[in-house]
Each structure stands twice: as structure tokens, then as C-alpha cells.
Tab-separated table of C-alpha atoms and ligand atoms in Angstrom:
chain	number	residue	atom	x	y	z
A	18	MET	CA	-8.624	27.557	-8.659
A	19	ALA	CA	-5.825	28.367	-6.180
A	20	THR	CA	-5.068	27.598	-2.732
A	21	VAL	CA	-3.376	29.761	0.095
A	22	HIS	CA	0.096	28.735	-1.345
A	23	ILE	CA	-0.280	27.604	-4.822
A	24	GLU	CA	-1.684	29.779	-7.906
A	25	SER	CA	-1.829	26.706	-10.692
A	26	LYS	CA	-5.137	25.929	-12.254
A	27	LYS	CA	-6.114	22.289	-11.431
A	28	GLU	CA	-5.211	20.905	-14.915
A	29	ASP	CA	-1.864	22.287	-14.878
A	30	ILE	CA	-0.615	19.885	-12.153
A	31	ALA	CA	-0.083	16.471	-13.136
A	32	LYS	CA	-0.962	13.325	-11.222
A	33	VAL	CA	2.670	12.488	-10.480
A	34	VAL	CA	4.845	15.135	-8.727
A	35	LEU	CA	8.288	15.316	-7.895
A	36	MET	CA	9.474	17.272	-5.300
A	37	PRO	CA	13.115	18.679	-5.053
A	38	GLY	CA	13.580	21.002	-1.879
A	39	ASP	CA	15.036	23.845	-3.784
A	40	PRO	CA	12.956	25.890	-6.370
A	41	LYS	CA	16.249	26.500	-8.404
A	42	ARG	CA	16.280	22.661	-8.747
A	43	SER	CA	12.921	22.256	-10.138
A	44	GLU	CA	14.016	24.984	-12.788
A	45	TYR	CA	17.132	22.876	-13.418
A	46	ILE	CA	15.144	19.673	-13.922
A	47	ALA	CA	12.487	21.380	-16.269
A	48	LYS	CA	15.092	22.948	-18.421
A	49	ASN	CA	17.555	19.794	-18.709
A	50	PHE	CA	14.916	16.799	-18.510
A	51	LEU	CA	11.473	17.937	-19.758
A	52	LYS	CA	9.899	18.926	-22.826
A	53	ASP	CA	7.040	21.451	-23.608
A	54	TYR	CA	7.361	22.705	-19.978
A	55	LYS	CA	5.610	25.696	-18.470
A	56	LEU	CA	5.951	27.609	-15.010
A	57	VAL	CA	2.931	26.581	-13.132
A	58	ASN	CA	3.438	28.508	-9.787
A	59	ASN	CA	5.524	31.139	-8.601
A	60	VAL	CA	3.810	32.113	-5.201
A	61	ARG	CA	6.615	32.961	-2.738
A	62	GLY	CA	9.326	32.079	-5.621
A	63	MET	CA	8.266	28.286	-5.356
A	64	THR	CA	8.875	27.698	-9.006
A	65	ALA	CA	6.631	24.567	-10.199
A	66	TYR	CA	7.225	23.356	-13.803
A	67	THR	CA	4.656	20.941	-15.527
A	68	GLY	CA	5.839	19.243	-19.038
A	69	TYR	CA	6.508	16.044	-20.530
A	70	TYR	CA	9.230	13.468	-19.549
A	71	LYS	CA	9.215	11.132	-22.895
A	72	ASP	CA	5.338	10.493	-22.772
A	73	ARG	CA	4.618	11.358	-19.247
A	74	LEU	CA	3.153	14.572	-17.854
A	75	VAL	CA	4.873	15.365	-14.793
A	76	THR	CA	5.070	18.229	-12.250
A	77	ILE	CA	8.291	19.463	-10.498
A	78	PHE	CA	7.172	21.148	-7.510
A	79	PRO	CA	9.853	22.440	-4.831
A	80	SER	CA	8.921	21.764	-1.338
A	81	GLY	CA	11.024	24.352	0.500
A	82	MET	CA	13.113	23.201	3.730
A	83	GLY	CA	11.673	21.480	6.429
A	84	CYS	CA	8.457	19.473	7.531
A	85	PRO	CA	6.206	22.749	7.953
A	86	SER	CA	7.142	24.010	4.357
A	87	MET	CA	6.834	20.261	2.888
A	88	GLY	CA	3.855	19.918	4.816
A	89	ILE	CA	2.173	22.710	3.054
A	90	TYR	CA	2.754	21.962	-0.379
A	91	SER	CA	2.159	18.113	-0.214
A	92	TYR	CA	-1.080	18.521	1.887
A	93	GLU	CA	-2.528	21.105	-0.913
A	94	LEU	CA	-1.302	18.972	-3.767
A	95	PHE	CA	-2.873	15.841	-2.519
A	96	LYS	CA	-6.023	17.447	-1.086
A	97	ASP	CA	-6.752	20.568	-3.382
A	98	TYR	CA	-4.779	19.210	-6.817
A	99	ASP	CA	-5.945	15.424	-6.485
A	100	VAL	CA	-2.165	14.517	-7.090
A	101	ASP	CA	-1.944	10.740	-6.658
A	102	VAL	CA	1.926	10.212	-6.224
A	103	ILE	CA	4.801	12.357	-4.666
A	104	ILE	CA	8.625	11.278	-4.918
A	105	ARG	CA	10.675	13.741	-2.909
A	106	ILE	CA	14.122	14.027	-4.600
A	107	GLY	CA	16.357	15.783	-2.076
A	108	SER	CA	19.649	15.406	-0.222
A	109	CYS	CA	21.041	14.052	3.278
A	110	GLY	CA	23.495	13.692	5.514
A	111	ALA	CA	24.978	10.253	6.166
A	112	TYR	CA	25.417	8.772	9.638
A	113	ASP	CA	26.106	5.464	8.069
A	114	LYS	CA	29.762	4.591	7.091
A	115	LYS	CA	28.906	1.966	4.385
A	116	LEU	CA	27.475	5.380	2.569
A	117	ALA	CA	29.625	7.566	0.113
A	118	LEU	CA	29.059	10.910	-1.114
A	119	ASN	CA	26.695	10.789	-4.128
A	120	ASP	CA	25.039	7.556	-3.094
A	121	VAL	CA	21.378	7.441	-3.667
A	122	ILE	CA	18.917	6.203	-0.735
A	123	LEU	CA	15.685	4.945	-1.427
A	124	VAL	CA	13.583	5.873	1.981
A	125	LYS	CA	11.681	3.243	3.598
A	126	GLY	CA	10.860	4.678	6.513
A	127	SER	CA	11.078	8.264	8.113
A	128	TYR	CA	11.673	8.507	11.820
A	129	SER	CA	11.202	11.835	13.438
A	130	GLU	CA	10.601	13.512	16.856
A	131	SER	CA	9.142	16.167	15.268
A	132	ASP	CA	5.222	16.971	16.192
A	133	TYR	CA	4.328	17.495	12.823
A	134	ALA	CA	1.947	14.171	12.559
A	135	ASN	CA	0.215	15.091	15.979
A	136	GLU	CA	-0.768	18.415	14.916
A	137	LEU	CA	-1.801	17.052	11.575
A	138	ASP	CA	-3.918	14.289	12.786
A	139	GLY	CA	-3.177	13.356	16.651
A	140	ILE	CA	-0.678	10.645	15.282
A	141	LYS	CA	1.839	9.692	17.779
A	142	ASP	CA	3.812	7.372	15.787
A	143	LYS	CA	7.590	8.380	15.529
A	144	LEU	CA	8.015	6.254	12.502
A	145	VAL	CA	6.166	6.465	9.057
A	146	PHE	CA	6.678	4.463	5.986
A	147	SER	CA	7.037	5.247	2.287
A	148	ASP	CA	4.620	3.361	-0.108
A	149	GLY	CA	5.932	-0.089	-1.155
A	150	SER	CA	4.503	-0.655	-4.233
A	151	LEU	CA	5.959	2.754	-5.421
A	152	ASN	CA	9.496	1.680	-3.942
A	153	ASN	CA	9.050	-1.772	-5.909
A	154	ILE	CA	8.696	0.331	-9.119
A	155	ILE	CA	11.513	2.316	-8.175
A	156	GLU	CA	13.788	-0.556	-7.270
A	157	SER	CA	13.328	-2.255	-10.606
A	158	THR	CA	13.813	0.883	-12.498
A	159	ALA	CA	17.190	1.291	-10.796
A	160	LYS	CA	18.151	-2.038	-11.884
A	161	ASN	CA	17.212	-1.976	-15.164
A	162	ASN	CA	19.001	1.508	-15.464
A	163	ASN	CA	22.057	0.454	-13.871
A	164	ILE	CA	21.708	3.074	-10.766
A	165	LYS	CA	22.905	1.634	-7.452
A	166	ILE	CA	20.535	2.579	-4.660
A	167	VAL	CA	20.809	1.672	-0.776
A	168	LYS	CA	17.288	1.380	0.678
A	169	GLY	CA	16.684	2.245	4.559
A	170	ASN	CA	15.195	4.363	7.114
A	171	ILE	CA	16.025	8.157	7.454
A	172	TYR	CA	15.994	10.631	10.489
A	173	CYS	CA	13.747	13.630	9.768
A	174	ALA	CA	15.027	16.451	11.899
A	175	ASP	CA	13.303	19.709	12.718
A	176	ALA	CA	16.480	21.637	13.674
A	177	PHE	CA	19.375	21.778	10.933
A	178	TYR	CA	21.451	23.088	13.880
A	179	GLU	CA	21.096	20.488	16.596
A	180	LYS	CA	22.842	20.588	19.959
A	181	GLU	CA	25.544	18.172	20.207
A	182	TYR	CA	24.510	14.690	19.780
A	183	ASP	CA	26.180	11.430	19.013
A	184	TYR	CA	25.203	10.493	15.456
A	185	ASN	CA	26.502	6.936	15.788
A	186	VAL	CA	23.874	6.339	18.710
A	187	ARG	CA	21.045	7.659	16.601
A	188	CYS	CA	22.213	5.946	13.695
A	189	LYS	CA	22.209	2.515	15.560
A	190	GLU	CA	19.120	3.028	17.934
A	191	LYS	CA	16.581	4.524	15.493
A	192	GLU	CA	17.844	2.176	12.713
A	193	VAL	CA	18.576	5.099	10.226
A	194	LEU	CA	21.052	5.751	7.501
A	195	GLY	CA	21.084	9.418	7.902
A	196	ILE	CA	19.405	12.688	8.084
A	197	GLU	CA	17.048	15.340	6.340
A	198	MET	CA	14.349	17.225	7.246
A	199	GLU	CA	11.066	16.560	4.926
A	200	THR	CA	10.085	13.155	4.468
A	201	PHE	CA	7.933	12.829	7.978
A	202	ALA	CA	5.545	15.394	6.756
A	203	LEU	CA	5.375	13.963	3.133
A	204	PHE	CA	4.822	10.498	4.415
A	205	ASN	CA	2.241	11.548	7.079
A	206	ASN	CA	0.266	13.686	4.628
A	207	ALA	CA	-0.009	10.807	1.812
A	208	TRP	CA	-1.213	8.325	4.961
A	209	LYS	CA	-4.134	10.908	5.734
A	210	PHE	CA	-4.962	11.446	2.118
A	211	LYS	CA	-4.453	7.707	1.013
A	212	LYS	CA	-2.161	8.630	-1.621
A	213	LYS	CA	1.521	7.249	-2.425
A	214	ALA	CA	4.828	8.894	-1.576
A	215	THR	CA	8.329	8.074	-1.113
A	216	ALA	CA	11.600	9.709	-1.374
A	217	LEU	CA	15.145	9.533	-3.156
A	218	LEU	CA	18.006	11.172	-1.279
A	219	THR	CA	21.396	11.925	-2.621
A	220	VAL	CA	24.109	11.926	0.004
A	221	SER	CA	25.438	15.379	0.208
A	222	ASP	CA	27.626	15.218	3.059
A	223	LEU	CA	28.972	12.780	5.600
A	224	PHE	CA	29.065	12.856	9.415
A	225	PHE	CA	32.223	10.686	9.588
A	226	SER	CA	34.312	12.751	7.007
A	227	ASP	CA	34.852	16.243	6.139
A	228	GLU	CA	34.493	15.413	2.569
A	229	LYS	CA	31.650	17.671	0.801
A	230	LEU	CA	29.868	18.444	-2.410
A	231	SER	CA	30.192	22.026	-3.808
A	232	SER	CA	26.685	23.421	-4.686
A	233	LEU	CA	27.526	23.343	-8.380
A	234	GLU	CA	28.724	19.448	-8.002
A	235	ARG	CA	25.662	18.801	-5.894
A	236	GLU	CA	23.546	20.229	-8.777
A	237	LYS	CA	25.295	18.064	-11.373
A	238	LYS	CA	25.575	14.721	-9.167
A	239	LEU	CA	21.665	14.931	-8.734
A	240	ASN	CA	21.309	13.477	-12.152
A	241	ASP	CA	21.186	10.028	-11.475
A	242	MET	CA	18.342	10.661	-8.832
A	243	ILE	CA	16.301	12.721	-10.977
A	244	THR	CA	16.565	10.142	-14.024
A	245	LEU	CA	15.683	7.725	-11.622
A	246	ALA	CA	12.524	9.334	-10.505
A	247	LEU	CA	11.584	10.181	-13.897
A	248	GLU	CA	11.906	6.697	-15.476
A	249	SER	CA	10.161	5.240	-12.837
A	250	SER	CA	7.201	7.906	-13.342
A	251	LEU	CA	6.622	6.259	-16.865
A	252	LYS	CA	5.459	3.169	-14.746
A	253	LEU	CA	2.867	4.806	-12.849
B	1383	HPA	N1	21.018	17.820	8.258
B	1383	HPA	C1	19.756	17.755	7.987
B	1383	HPA	N2	19.404	17.781	6.855
B	1383	HPA	C2	20.440	17.497	5.904
B	1383	HPA	C3	21.633	17.457	6.064
B	1383	HPA	C4	21.990	17.657	7.434
B	1383	HPA	O1	23.090	17.316	7.809
B	1383	HPA	N3	22.226	17.113	5.028
B	1383	HPA	C5	21.437	17.293	3.742
B	1383	HPA	N4	20.228	17.459	4.574
């Protein structure tokens, strides 16, 4: 079987999928964390891998950037590949001054002005929530593995290059910790298909400082978040 955007056989996609944004990152995770992994998709260079983390079969499938791309892949994975759980593992910019580079956010709600949910299913809500039971598992796994996480809402933007705005005002008014570009599509698709989804985001840049992670640092520092997602998958 195949869909418009995925060439995998149905049995080659696991019930639990971890979604980084970058296809290079799915390769990094497979090579460094999985056993007996194989490439299961390469359409448009969206390299997805399925393999074992300890005794758990997982698929690492890249989402690409933005709601339209995340929307396509998570839709087809939930609907056509019978995936039960998707955990986005990505990066975000931080608005809230209590955050520092490399902090890991567990996303409770995703706020967006995007029209994705309306186009998907006539949904007008601007705030959509991740799955509470999944978040409980991730929170207890984080505690057991000594990984610090911050739980809160995130702003999901359509335009990376936005007109000037006051991030402090957005942070307070929308009650969001920071900004990324994919959770709103993922959570709405999960709602539509009655599946489970959440997101872990590593802070890669700060709006209140010029400190930044290099792309190499970014890759390496993501290990805490990847470990947390994979360890949590053992309990699903
Ligand atoms: N904006 C949108 N998405 C992001 C950012 C940002 O500043 N940083 C990481 N993902």
C-alpha cells in the first residue's frame, strides 16, 4: 500500500511514531538510538525509519516544516497507516524568560491563528490540546530519568518571518511559552481521528537574548528529548 506522500508498506509503520521536523534528524535518531532499523520512506527525501528501541518497535517519520506539511504526514499516518500515537519532537523559540536554551517543553495546548483546523473540518477553535494520558506518561518518565521538563502552551505560527510584533504581549495574552510551527495541525488531526498526540520541544532560540545553538549543538542537545520520547514509548 502507499498514499499520495508515503510509499511504506502498512506493516512497516509502527503504532507509535516519533516526528522530528528534519529528515536528517530521523536518520540521526535511527542510527544512534534504534536497533535493526530500516528505511521505510524516501518520497520527497522524507526519510523515515522503523526499528527497535529496546523491545519497542517505533517509526521515526519527519514532518517537514509548518502545518501544511505536518498536516499531510500525520493525517496519512493516522488514517491510512492506523498509527495510534504521534509524539512530535521538535524545536521552538522561547518567549517566556523563565526558559533557557536546551530546556524541554511538554506542550499542553497549541494556540494558532492558522486556518488549518477550519479547512480540515470546519473547526473554529484557536486552541487545541494534546493528549492528557500521553502527557502523564511522559511526565512520569521524565521524573524517573531525571529529565527536567516545563509544561505549557505554545504558539503555532504559519509564517516564520512575521511582521513586527511584541512577543511579550503574545506570551501573556495567549498564555504561551514560545513559538513553533507544527503542533496545531498534529493535534487537530489526532482529534479528528480520535488518536493520541503530543509534542516535546527543545528551546533552540530565545526572543529575549541573542544566545543561539549552532546546528551541530542543536543536533546533539536534542538527545535528552529523544531519550524521553523513546523511554515513554516503552509504556504505551
Ligand atoms: N519561530 C517559529 N518556529 C520556530 C522558531 C521561531 O522562532 N524557533 C524554532 N522554531
